[in-house]
């Protein structure tokens, strides 16, 4: 009987895996890539390349929102979204893109980030427009909220919430935990179970404190994490500065097939470079997926205009892909390890590059980077899920404690186990989440663009932009945020 049961379980597991892989193949291999690129190009054109025109202003907005009396500042929200965005994808993801598409993949990664900045702008602006207060007076918002309030489709928002909770709240946190314990186990021989217990304890400390504690932790950890990683990358760039022009030239030429790029005896086509670079870029910066918009709504009392937070999240895409992913690519390409026949794959390729350039001590640096990148992703992913749990419960805390225990359980599970089918299920869930969000963005794009242009008109007039609901009759029936008493002008210098 046990043999029959084992056979049945194996058959079911294989069948489920095949179905999920087929879904992911359609979502990520075809549909979502074209849709996310398409909406990015559309918003870029409609907004007149705002990501380039107003880049300096975006920095000014971020700097002006570092301190608030209560709630979350724009800076804390920025760091929380960066904590979720920046993870092993910025290290292993870049290595995978290079291995699958060659140097040209990096160019397409840059390009998709440029277009994705406008998409992130729009979804974060909508998150601010339709934000609302929870029982503690904390602002909540995101795709689920603008689907319900903007489109009048609560079922759509609920569907999005379920997809996000599965992907970000549960499975991706198990993946991040698995990455941490696996790295420490292989590098230093640490016991995975013991590390899992420690990781659960640290995660619980922040998760049980809710969104505010997560944001406060992110504001402290993320800058240290990013600066340390970029500093190491800069050392390697300086050591190989004479080779930098050739590397940049190779990236561009390989992207368009002007020069055949080969590494380890493998040549790459333009199609391979495009597919790999675009897919990994989208996966890394999350623009259009609706994830970062969940925390973008929480900034208060600054911004004093919904579009203000759009500028901040636009910078998040830039830093994630143009800055941090480029740092990983520079370390790998300048070291020359890709051209070796025995080149490693994934994150091991980056470790090989660091060891080659700076020595064996970088094993400790990589371990520290993995811990920080993954741990901040765990607590920030939780914050996204928390907002959607509260959406499903009408902005009350009902069931939140139980959900937190489930998250910690998944962290422990991920620390000691690895089930590829579960990870693939998370990819499918995130793909469906992104698909749902794209539909909402398209349907609400007219209002979002109108709000953003209102901000720019005031800016050109030399004013500190403030939101006037009377200009937007579409919002006459909207309850919640952006009543006159909610706006507290903050000067942007």
XYZ file of C-alpha atoms in Angstrom:
493
model
C 0.000 0.000 0.000
C 2.831 2.407 0.936
C 4.501 1.788 -2.427
C 1.211 2.625 -4.197
C 0.836 5.779 -2.118
C 4.420 6.866 -2.871
C 3.864 6.286 -6.573
C 0.613 8.261 -6.463
C 2.286 11.178 -4.637
C 5.208 11.188 -7.081
C 2.845 11.132 -10.075
C 0.750 13.941 -8.607
C 3.847 15.991 -7.813
C 5.226 15.539 -11.328
C 1.870 16.382 -12.913
C 1.447 19.487 -10.760
C 4.999 20.543 -11.566
C 4.356 20.140 -15.287
C 1.184 22.263 -15.114
C 2.876 25.013 -13.095
C 5.887 25.043 -15.417
C 3.560 25.359 -18.416
C 1.778 28.310 -16.769
C 5.092 29.996 -15.970
C 6.275 29.381 -19.511
C 3.318 31.308 -20.894
C 3.330 34.038 -18.234
C 7.044 34.784 -17.999
C 8.260 33.459 -21.315
C 5.734 35.326 -23.451
C 2.768 37.244 -22.063
C 4.142 39.297 -19.155
C 7.393 40.283 -20.818
C 5.527 41.903 -23.696
C 2.865 43.468 -21.461
C 5.309 44.936 -18.937
C 7.556 46.298 -21.673
C 4.521 47.629 -23.523
C 3.043 49.530 -20.574
C 6.497 50.862 -19.706
C 6.949 52.280 -23.198
C 3.379 53.635 -23.216
C 3.731 55.467 -19.891
C 7.170 56.767 -20.857
C 5.761 58.355 -24.025
C 2.579 59.673 -22.353
C 4.617 61.281 -19.570
C 7.227 62.725 -21.931
C 10.173 60.692 -20.570
C 9.555 62.030 -17.084
C 12.114 59.609 -15.646
C 14.825 61.561 -17.476
C 13.374 65.088 -17.343
C 12.611 65.026 -13.635
C 15.364 62.748 -12.342
C 17.027 65.519 -10.319
C 13.681 66.555 -8.874
C 13.040 62.956 -7.786
C 16.209 63.117 -5.679
C 15.025 66.405 -4.151
C 11.673 64.838 -3.253
C 13.389 61.899 -1.552
C 15.689 64.180 0.453
C 12.784 66.364 1.579
C 10.894 63.454 3.117
C 13.340 62.058 5.671
C 11.555 63.077 8.855
C 7.903 63.050 9.904
C 6.190 63.445 13.260
C 4.190 60.236 12.868
C 3.581 57.560 10.284
C 6.189 56.684 7.656
C 8.385 59.169 5.803
C 9.016 58.990 2.066
C 12.572 57.952 2.880
C 11.424 55.045 5.081
C 9.001 53.941 2.397
C 11.766 54.130 -0.208
C 14.079 51.986 1.944
C 11.332 49.446 2.632
C 10.599 49.037 -1.078
C 14.341 48.750 -1.751
C 14.631 46.095 0.968
C 12.134 43.966 -0.951
C 13.542 44.750 -4.414
C 17.197 44.204 -3.612
C 17.887 40.536 -2.995
C 19.757 37.616 -4.459
C 18.250 38.540 -7.833
C 20.650 41.476 -7.916
C 23.522 39.034 -7.516
C 22.463 35.616 -8.783
C 19.942 37.115 -11.251
C 22.625 39.141 -13.019
C 24.907 36.122 -13.201
C 22.055 34.077 -14.687
C 21.346 36.816 -17.253
C 24.992 36.911 -18.300
C 25.203 33.118 -18.536
C 21.984 32.839 -20.564
C 22.267 35.915 -22.778
C 25.863 37.091 -22.654
C 27.065 40.696 -22.095
C 24.276 42.100 -24.279
C 21.721 41.037 -21.656
C 22.931 43.855 -19.405
C 21.995 46.495 -21.999
C 18.442 45.163 -22.224
C 18.292 45.037 -18.438
C 19.172 48.749 -18.380
C 16.599 49.563 -21.046
C 13.744 47.749 -19.315
C 14.621 49.545 -16.079
C 14.439 52.898 -17.888
C 10.915 52.151 -19.140
C 9.973 50.478 -15.870
C 10.674 53.705 -13.986
C 7.604 55.277 -15.600
C 5.439 52.250 -14.728
C 6.569 52.389 -11.110
C 5.731 56.109 -11.141
C 2.152 55.474 -12.273
C 1.372 52.572 -9.915
C 2.807 54.418 -6.907
C 0.827 57.563 -7.753
C -2.371 55.498 -7.930
C -1.493 53.862 -4.611
C -1.286 57.318 -3.042
C -4.545 58.541 -4.633
C -6.575 55.635 -3.270
C -4.853 55.097 0.084
C -6.901 54.867 3.263
C -6.310 54.678 7.026
C -6.372 51.501 9.066
C -7.568 51.125 12.660
C -4.270 52.559 13.985
C -4.333 55.608 11.713
C -1.599 54.166 9.472
C -2.106 54.725 5.760
C -2.615 51.598 3.663
C -2.939 51.230 -0.070
C -1.728 49.514 -3.204
C -3.193 47.716 -6.212
C -5.922 45.948 -4.218
C -7.144 49.311 -2.945
C -7.122 51.111 -6.294
C -8.850 48.145 -7.890
C -11.641 48.395 -5.321
C -11.898 52.205 -5.019
C -10.857 53.231 -8.530
C -12.468 50.473 -10.576
C -15.185 49.442 -8.138
C -14.027 45.827 -8.385
C -13.341 44.472 -4.910
C -13.216 40.911 -6.266
C -10.282 41.972 -8.427
C -8.488 43.499 -5.455
C -9.144 40.385 -3.396
C -7.716 38.200 -6.159
C -4.606 40.364 -6.319
C -4.243 40.192 -2.534
C -4.419 36.398 -2.496
C -1.779 36.128 -5.229
C 0.539 38.553 -3.405
C 0.096 36.871 -0.019
C 0.984 33.480 -1.484
C 4.004 34.755 -3.398
C 5.538 37.477 -1.229
C 4.101 36.754 2.191
C 4.738 33.023 2.262
C 6.750 31.279 -0.447
C 9.289 33.969 -1.362
C 10.137 34.350 2.318
C 10.851 30.632 2.440
C 13.073 31.058 -0.635
C 15.023 33.901 0.998
C 15.474 31.862 4.183
C 16.632 28.873 2.140
C 19.228 31.052 0.391
C 20.628 32.267 3.719
C 20.906 28.864 5.399
C 22.175 27.163 2.235
C 24.935 29.757 1.801
C 26.045 29.544 5.442
C 25.862 25.757 5.447
C 28.013 25.358 2.334
C 30.498 28.114 3.189
C 30.957 27.561 6.927
C 29.266 24.253 7.748
C 26.587 25.828 9.946
C 23.655 23.626 10.926
C 20.616 24.591 8.844
C 18.099 23.883 11.595
C 19.960 26.030 14.125
C 20.307 28.834 11.577
C 16.601 28.514 10.824
C 15.695 29.013 14.483
C 17.959 32.079 14.701
C 16.486 33.504 11.505
C 12.933 32.974 12.774
C 13.808 34.767 16.020
C 15.223 37.814 14.225
C 12.348 37.865 11.741
C 9.802 37.660 14.559
C 11.343 40.670 16.314
C 10.602 42.899 13.327
C 7.498 41.221 11.891
C 5.616 41.276 15.192
C 6.181 45.036 15.325
C 4.259 45.538 12.097
C 4.848 47.953 9.232
C 6.400 50.757 11.277
C 9.118 48.563 12.778
C 9.850 47.014 9.375
C 10.202 50.493 7.841
C 12.459 51.701 10.657
C 14.715 48.650 10.287
C 14.854 49.034 6.503
C 15.835 52.708 6.803
C 18.868 51.663 8.852
C 19.934 48.441 7.143
C 19.369 49.183 3.441
C 21.818 52.125 3.122
C 24.587 50.149 4.846
C 23.840 47.105 2.708
C 23.827 49.023 -0.574
C 26.847 51.230 0.168
C 28.961 48.264 1.279
C 28.132 46.281 -1.856
C 28.737 49.233 -4.173
C 32.033 50.022 -2.420
C 33.384 46.537 -3.174
C 32.219 46.855 -6.775
C 33.930 50.227 -7.089
C 37.212 48.756 -5.840
C 37.104 46.136 -8.598
C 36.173 48.757 -11.203
C 39.099 50.964 -10.159
C 41.475 47.977 -10.245
C 40.379 47.305 -13.841
C 39.605 50.852 -14.950
C 41.524 50.529 -18.212
C 39.295 47.637 -19.253
C 36.029 49.422 -18.435
C 35.536 51.143 -21.828
C 35.994 47.818 -23.625
C 33.467 46.124 -21.345
C 30.877 48.865 -21.895
C 31.463 48.684 -25.636
C 31.040 44.898 -25.570
C 27.717 45.229 -23.717
C 26.289 47.588 -26.338
C 27.679 45.778 -29.367
C 26.522 42.387 -28.092
C 23.025 43.719 -27.439
C 22.537 44.435 -31.145
C 24.643 41.643 -32.590
C 27.306 44.025 -33.838
C 29.903 41.787 -32.251
C 29.551 38.106 -31.476
C 30.036 37.679 -27.744
C 31.254 34.392 -26.383
C 32.113 33.227 -22.880
C 33.419 29.818 -21.983
C 33.141 28.828 -25.633
C 29.426 29.727 -25.842
C 28.178 32.313 -28.353
C 24.993 34.332 -27.768
C 22.342 35.646 -30.142
C 20.545 38.996 -29.946
C 17.320 37.151 -29.086
C 18.997 35.399 -26.160
C 20.408 38.690 -24.892
C 17.015 40.431 -25.125
C 14.984 37.652 -23.529
C 17.406 37.085 -20.668
C 18.069 40.768 -19.933
C 14.414 41.841 -20.075
C 13.152 38.906 -17.984
C 15.789 39.263 -15.265
C 15.434 43.053 -15.242
C 11.675 42.872 -14.740
C 12.059 40.205 -12.081
C 14.586 42.332 -10.197
C 12.996 45.790 -10.199
C 9.346 44.586 -9.981
C 8.062 47.608 -11.936
C 4.456 46.962 -12.935
C 4.014 43.946 -10.688
C 2.206 45.975 -8.033
C 4.404 44.864 -5.138
C 6.223 48.089 -4.225
C 2.996 50.093 -4.607
C 1.746 48.464 -1.397
C 4.248 50.358 0.709
C 4.294 53.449 -1.531
C 0.838 54.336 -0.219
C 2.068 54.476 3.378
C 4.122 57.687 3.137
C 2.602 60.410 5.344
C 2.261 63.344 5.903
C 4.732 63.982 3.089
C 4.054 63.731 0.157
C 1.440 66.485 -0.024
C 0.574 65.417 -3.576
C 0.001 61.810 -4.781
C 2.556 62.134 -7.584
C 5.292 62.929 -5.089
C 5.676 59.291 -4.064
C 5.779 58.335 -7.738
C 9.068 60.220 -8.040
C 10.458 58.338 -5.052
C 9.536 54.879 -6.335
C 10.869 55.784 -9.775
C 14.266 56.169 -8.103
C 13.858 52.739 -6.544
C 13.812 51.061 -9.957
C 16.871 53.067 -11.005
C 18.904 52.141 -7.927
C 17.887 48.479 -8.057
C 18.743 47.800 -11.695
C 20.874 50.600 -13.130
C 23.058 50.864 -10.021
C 23.133 47.607 -8.026
C 22.626 45.109 -10.871
C 25.242 46.994 -12.892
C 27.660 46.685 -9.968
C 27.228 42.891 -10.026
C 27.719 42.805 -13.803
C 30.852 44.949 -13.555
C 32.430 42.655 -10.975
C 31.759 39.560 -13.066
C 32.765 40.974 -16.451
C 35.871 42.873 -15.335
C 37.215 39.810 -13.520
C 37.168 37.764 -16.741
C 35.793 34.640 -15.015
C 33.043 34.301 -17.621
C 35.624 33.471 -20.253
C 36.979 30.515 -18.319
C 35.803 27.060 -19.486
C 35.115 26.030 -15.868
C 33.127 29.176 -15.025
C 30.590 28.697 -12.251
C 26.893 29.519 -12.531
C 24.468 31.645 -10.540
C 25.718 33.372 -7.427
C 28.814 31.150 -7.440
C 29.953 33.008 -10.570
C 29.925 36.279 -8.628
C 31.805 34.663 -5.754
C 34.349 33.331 -8.246
C 34.812 36.849 -9.607
C 35.309 38.345 -6.145
C 37.778 35.657 -5.109
C 39.703 36.108 -8.340
C 40.038 39.865 -7.830
C 40.211 40.331 -4.054
C 41.039 36.966 -2.509
C 39.406 34.315 -0.345
C 38.226 36.723 2.358
C 35.380 37.730 0.043
C 33.619 34.501 1.042
C 32.806 36.269 4.313
C 31.714 39.399 2.460
C 29.371 37.400 0.228
C 27.921 35.614 3.244
C 27.228 38.975 4.897
C 25.733 40.371 1.666
C 23.444 37.362 1.253
C 22.266 37.596 4.866
C 21.479 41.319 4.604
C 19.944 41.172 1.126
C 17.735 38.195 1.968
C 16.796 39.169 5.514
C 15.645 42.638 4.511
C 13.626 41.011 1.726
C 11.896 38.763 4.283
C 10.709 41.606 6.494
C 9.788 43.897 3.576
C 7.907 41.110 1.774
C 5.971 40.605 4.979
C 4.998 44.291 5.035
C 3.517 43.956 1.533
C 1.493 40.947 2.620
C 0.350 42.636 5.840
C -1.288 45.437 3.866
C -3.156 42.915 1.731
C -4.243 40.850 4.734
C -5.770 44.034 6.147
C -7.436 44.783 2.805
C -9.178 41.423 2.924
C -10.226 42.115 6.531
C -11.497 45.659 5.949
C -8.375 47.345 7.385
C -8.749 45.572 10.721
C -6.095 43.451 12.407
C -8.241 40.351 12.494
C -6.123 37.274 11.824
C -2.871 39.255 11.568
C -1.174 37.433 14.453
C -2.015 34.050 12.931
C -0.666 35.187 9.574
C 2.579 36.341 11.198
C 2.990 32.878 12.684
C 2.435 31.385 9.207
C 5.153 33.637 7.781
C 7.594 32.583 10.498
C 6.641 28.965 9.858
C 7.519 29.392 6.172
C 10.845 30.983 7.133
C 11.652 27.909 9.222
C 10.403 25.567 6.490
C 12.532 27.306 3.872
C 15.591 27.104 6.121
C 15.609 23.315 6.156
C 13.779 22.225 2.993
C 13.756 22.872 -0.730
C 10.732 22.055 -2.871
C 11.121 23.342 -6.457
C 7.416 22.872 -7.172
C 6.569 25.279 -4.343
C 9.037 27.871 -5.665
C 7.568 27.542 -9.157
C 4.101 27.990 -7.686
C 5.252 31.309 -6.215
C 6.484 32.417 -9.651
C 3.083 31.553 -11.123
C 1.298 33.391 -8.328
C 3.454 36.495 -8.836
C 2.823 36.308 -12.568
C -0.943 36.293 -12.047
C -0.539 39.157 -9.583
C 1.353 41.196 -12.169
C -1.198 40.403 -14.877
C -4.046 41.606 -12.653
C -2.155 44.800 -11.809
C -1.363 45.617 -15.443
C -5.069 45.491 -16.323
C -5.832 47.932 -13.488
C -2.979 50.271 -14.496
C -4.263 50.495 -18.054
C -7.832 51.167 -16.941
C -6.780 53.855 -14.435
C -3.969 55.371 -16.515
C -6.001 58.413 -17.604
C -6.470 59.588 -14.020
C -2.883 58.814 -13.015
C -1.454 60.802 -15.932
C -3.809 63.713 -15.172
C -2.615 63.794 -11.539
C 1.053 63.631 -12.540
C 0.641 66.452 -15.062
C -1.108 68.547 -12.388
C 2.005 68.148 -10.240
C 4.291 69.223 -13.068
C 2.161 72.270 -13.908
C 2.439 73.512 -10.325
C 6.155 72.788 -10.330
C 6.677 74.879 -13.467
C 4.787 77.734 -11.780
C 7.365 77.697 -8.999
C 4.947 76.297 -6.421
C 5.345 73.459 -3.973
C 2.744 71.100 -5.522
C -0.340 70.471 -3.406
C -3.263 68.243 -4.233
C -6.620 69.904 -4.843
C -9.392 67.329 -5.105
C -11.744 69.847 -6.698
C -9.689 69.544 -9.900
C -10.560 65.868 -10.105
C -14.324 65.268 -10.231
C -13.538 61.566 -10.707
C -12.725 61.483 -6.995
C -15.844 63.249 -5.693
C -17.240 60.070 -4.168
C -13.895 58.854 -2.827
C -13.673 58.469 0.938
C -10.420 58.362 2.848
C -7.237 60.172 1.904
C -6.677 63.555 0.330
C -9.330 65.531 2.125
C -8.020 69.042 2.950
C -7.249 68.089 6.555
C -5.035 65.208 5.371
C -2.690 67.427 3.378
C 0.231 68.883 5.291
C 2.406 70.933 2.896
C 6.067 70.032 2.957
C 8.433 72.275 1.086
C 10.610 70.552 -1.492
C 13.856 72.459 -1.763
